[in-house]
PDB file of C-alpha atoms in Angstrom:
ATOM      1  CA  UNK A   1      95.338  87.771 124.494  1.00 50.00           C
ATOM      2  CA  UNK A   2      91.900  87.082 124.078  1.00 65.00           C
ATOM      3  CA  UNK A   3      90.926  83.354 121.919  1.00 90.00           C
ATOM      4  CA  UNK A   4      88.557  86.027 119.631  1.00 92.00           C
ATOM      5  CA  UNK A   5      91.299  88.272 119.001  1.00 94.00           C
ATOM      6  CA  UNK A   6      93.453  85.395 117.740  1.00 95.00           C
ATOM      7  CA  UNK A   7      90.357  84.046 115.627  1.00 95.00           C
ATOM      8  CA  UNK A   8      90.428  87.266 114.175  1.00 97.00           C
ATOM      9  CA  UNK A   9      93.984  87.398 113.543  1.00 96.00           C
ATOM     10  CA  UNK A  10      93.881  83.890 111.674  1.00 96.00           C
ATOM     11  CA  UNK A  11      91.488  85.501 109.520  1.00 98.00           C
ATOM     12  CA  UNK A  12      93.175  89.238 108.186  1.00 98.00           C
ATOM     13  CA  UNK A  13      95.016  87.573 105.535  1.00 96.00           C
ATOM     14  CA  UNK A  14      91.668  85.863 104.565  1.00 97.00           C
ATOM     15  CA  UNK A  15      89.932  89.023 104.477  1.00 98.00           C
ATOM     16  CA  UNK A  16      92.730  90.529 102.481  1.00 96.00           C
ATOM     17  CA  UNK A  17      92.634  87.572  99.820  1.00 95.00           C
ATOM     18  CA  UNK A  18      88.340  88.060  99.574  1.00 96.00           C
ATOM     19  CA  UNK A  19      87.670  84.087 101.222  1.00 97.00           C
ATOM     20  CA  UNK A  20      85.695  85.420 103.625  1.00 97.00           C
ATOM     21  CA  UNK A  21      82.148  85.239 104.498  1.00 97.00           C
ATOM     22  CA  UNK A  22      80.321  88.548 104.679  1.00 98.00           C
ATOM     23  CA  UNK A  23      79.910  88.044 107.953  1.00 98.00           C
ATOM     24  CA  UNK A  24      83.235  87.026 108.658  1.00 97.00           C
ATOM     25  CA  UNK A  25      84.391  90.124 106.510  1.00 98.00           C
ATOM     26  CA  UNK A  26      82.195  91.958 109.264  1.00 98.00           C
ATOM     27  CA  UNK A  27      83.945  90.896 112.268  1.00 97.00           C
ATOM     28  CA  UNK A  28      87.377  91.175 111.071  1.00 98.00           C
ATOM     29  CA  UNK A  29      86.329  95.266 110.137  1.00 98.00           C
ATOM     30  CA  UNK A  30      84.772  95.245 113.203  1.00 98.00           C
ATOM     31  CA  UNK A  31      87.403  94.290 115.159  1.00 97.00           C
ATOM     32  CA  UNK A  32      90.208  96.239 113.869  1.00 98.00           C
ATOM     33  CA  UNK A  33      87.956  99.170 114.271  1.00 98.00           C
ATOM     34  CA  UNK A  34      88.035  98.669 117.756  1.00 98.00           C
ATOM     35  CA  UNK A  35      91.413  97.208 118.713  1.00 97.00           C
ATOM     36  CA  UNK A  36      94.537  99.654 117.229  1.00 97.00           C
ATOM     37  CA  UNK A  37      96.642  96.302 117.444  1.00 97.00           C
ATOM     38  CA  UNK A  38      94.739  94.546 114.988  1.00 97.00           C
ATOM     39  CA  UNK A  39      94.333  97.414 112.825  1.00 98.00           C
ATOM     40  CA  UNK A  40      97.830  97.861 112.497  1.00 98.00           C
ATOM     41  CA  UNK A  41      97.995  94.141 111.997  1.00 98.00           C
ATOM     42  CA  UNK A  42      95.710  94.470 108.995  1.00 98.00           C
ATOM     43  CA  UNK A  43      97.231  97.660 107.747  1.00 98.00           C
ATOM     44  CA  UNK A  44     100.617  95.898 107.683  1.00 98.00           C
ATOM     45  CA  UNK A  45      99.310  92.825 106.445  1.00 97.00           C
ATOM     46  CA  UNK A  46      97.656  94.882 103.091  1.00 97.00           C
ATOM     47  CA  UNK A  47     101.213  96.743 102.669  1.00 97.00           C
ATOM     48  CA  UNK A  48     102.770  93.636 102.374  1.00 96.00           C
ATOM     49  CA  UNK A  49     100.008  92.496 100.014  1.00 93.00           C
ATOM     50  CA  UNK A  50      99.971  95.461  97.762  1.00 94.00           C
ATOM     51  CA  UNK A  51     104.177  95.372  97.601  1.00 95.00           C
ATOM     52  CA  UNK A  52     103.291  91.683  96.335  1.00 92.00           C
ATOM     53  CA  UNK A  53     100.967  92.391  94.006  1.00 90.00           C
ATOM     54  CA  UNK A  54     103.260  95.446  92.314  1.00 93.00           C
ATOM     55  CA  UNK A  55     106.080  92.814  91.770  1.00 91.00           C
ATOM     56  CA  UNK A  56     106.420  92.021  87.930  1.00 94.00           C
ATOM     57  CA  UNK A  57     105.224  88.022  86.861  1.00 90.00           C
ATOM     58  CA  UNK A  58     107.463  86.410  85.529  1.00 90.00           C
ATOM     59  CA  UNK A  59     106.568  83.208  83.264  1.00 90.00           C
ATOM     60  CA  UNK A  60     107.384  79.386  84.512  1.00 85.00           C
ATOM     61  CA  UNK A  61     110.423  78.182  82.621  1.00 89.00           C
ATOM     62  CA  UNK A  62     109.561  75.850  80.174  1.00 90.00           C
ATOM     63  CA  UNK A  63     108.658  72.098  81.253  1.00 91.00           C
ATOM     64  CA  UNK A  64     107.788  73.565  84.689  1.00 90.00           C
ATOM     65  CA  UNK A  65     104.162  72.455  84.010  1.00 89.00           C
ATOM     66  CA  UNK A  66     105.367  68.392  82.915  1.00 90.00           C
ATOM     67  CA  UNK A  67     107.659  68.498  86.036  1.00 89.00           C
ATOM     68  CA  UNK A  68     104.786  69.234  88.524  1.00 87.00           C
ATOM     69  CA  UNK A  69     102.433  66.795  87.130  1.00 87.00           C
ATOM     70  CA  UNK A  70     105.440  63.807  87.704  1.00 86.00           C
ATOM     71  CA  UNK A  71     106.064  65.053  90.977  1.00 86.00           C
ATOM     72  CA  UNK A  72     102.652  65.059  91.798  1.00 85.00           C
ATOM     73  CA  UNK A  73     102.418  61.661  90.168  1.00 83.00           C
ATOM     74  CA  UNK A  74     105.047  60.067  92.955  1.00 77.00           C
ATOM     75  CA  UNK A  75     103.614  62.170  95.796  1.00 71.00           C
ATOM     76  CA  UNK A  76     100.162  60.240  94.858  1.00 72.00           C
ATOM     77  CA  UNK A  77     102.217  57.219  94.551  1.00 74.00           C
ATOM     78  CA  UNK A  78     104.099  57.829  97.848  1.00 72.00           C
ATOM     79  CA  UNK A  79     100.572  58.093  99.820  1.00 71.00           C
ATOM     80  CA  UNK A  80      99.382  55.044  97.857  1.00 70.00           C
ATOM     81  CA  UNK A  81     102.493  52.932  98.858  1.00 67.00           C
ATOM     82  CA  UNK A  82     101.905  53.918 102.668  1.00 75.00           C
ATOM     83  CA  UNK A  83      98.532  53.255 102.620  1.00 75.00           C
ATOM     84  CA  UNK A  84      99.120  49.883 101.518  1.00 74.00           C
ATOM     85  CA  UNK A  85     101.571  49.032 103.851  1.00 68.00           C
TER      86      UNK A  85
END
C-alpha cells in the first residue's frame, strides 16, 4: 500500500465532514476515481455517515452542561498539578 493512498485514506472522513481544502477535496475525488478500493472506502464511509445523520437527536439530560464544565475544571486542574510537579 502506497504512503499516498493512506494519506488519502486519513482524509475521506474529512472530506465527508467538509474540513477539507479545495485542493485536498480534489485529491481525495481524484483518487477514488481512480482506485475502486478507495471508492468503496468513501462510498462506505458516506453510508455510514448518512445512517448517522438520519438517527433522531435526542436532548442532554438536564445538568449535563454544569457536569462538563466541572469535569473540565479538574482535567485543567489535573494538567496544572503535573505541570507543577
Amino acid at each position: 500500500m502506497s504512503s499516498q493512498k493512506d494519506k488519502i485514506r486519513e482524509q475521506l472522513s474529512a472530506y465527508l465532514d467538509g474540513e477539507l481544502t479545495e485542493a485536498q477535496a480534489e485529491r481525495v475525488v481524484r483518487a477514488a476515481a481512480q482506485d475502486p478500493e478507495l471508492a468503496a472506502e468513501l462510498a462506505a464511509l458516506r453510508r455510514v455517515s448518512e445512517m448517522v445523520g438520519s438517527l433522531p437527536r435526542e436532548a442532554a439530560p438536564a445538568g449535563m452542561a454544569e457536569a462538563r464544565k466541572l469535569l473540565d475544571g479538574v482535567a485543567w486542574c489535573e494538567d496544572a498539578y503535573d505541570t507543577m510537579v
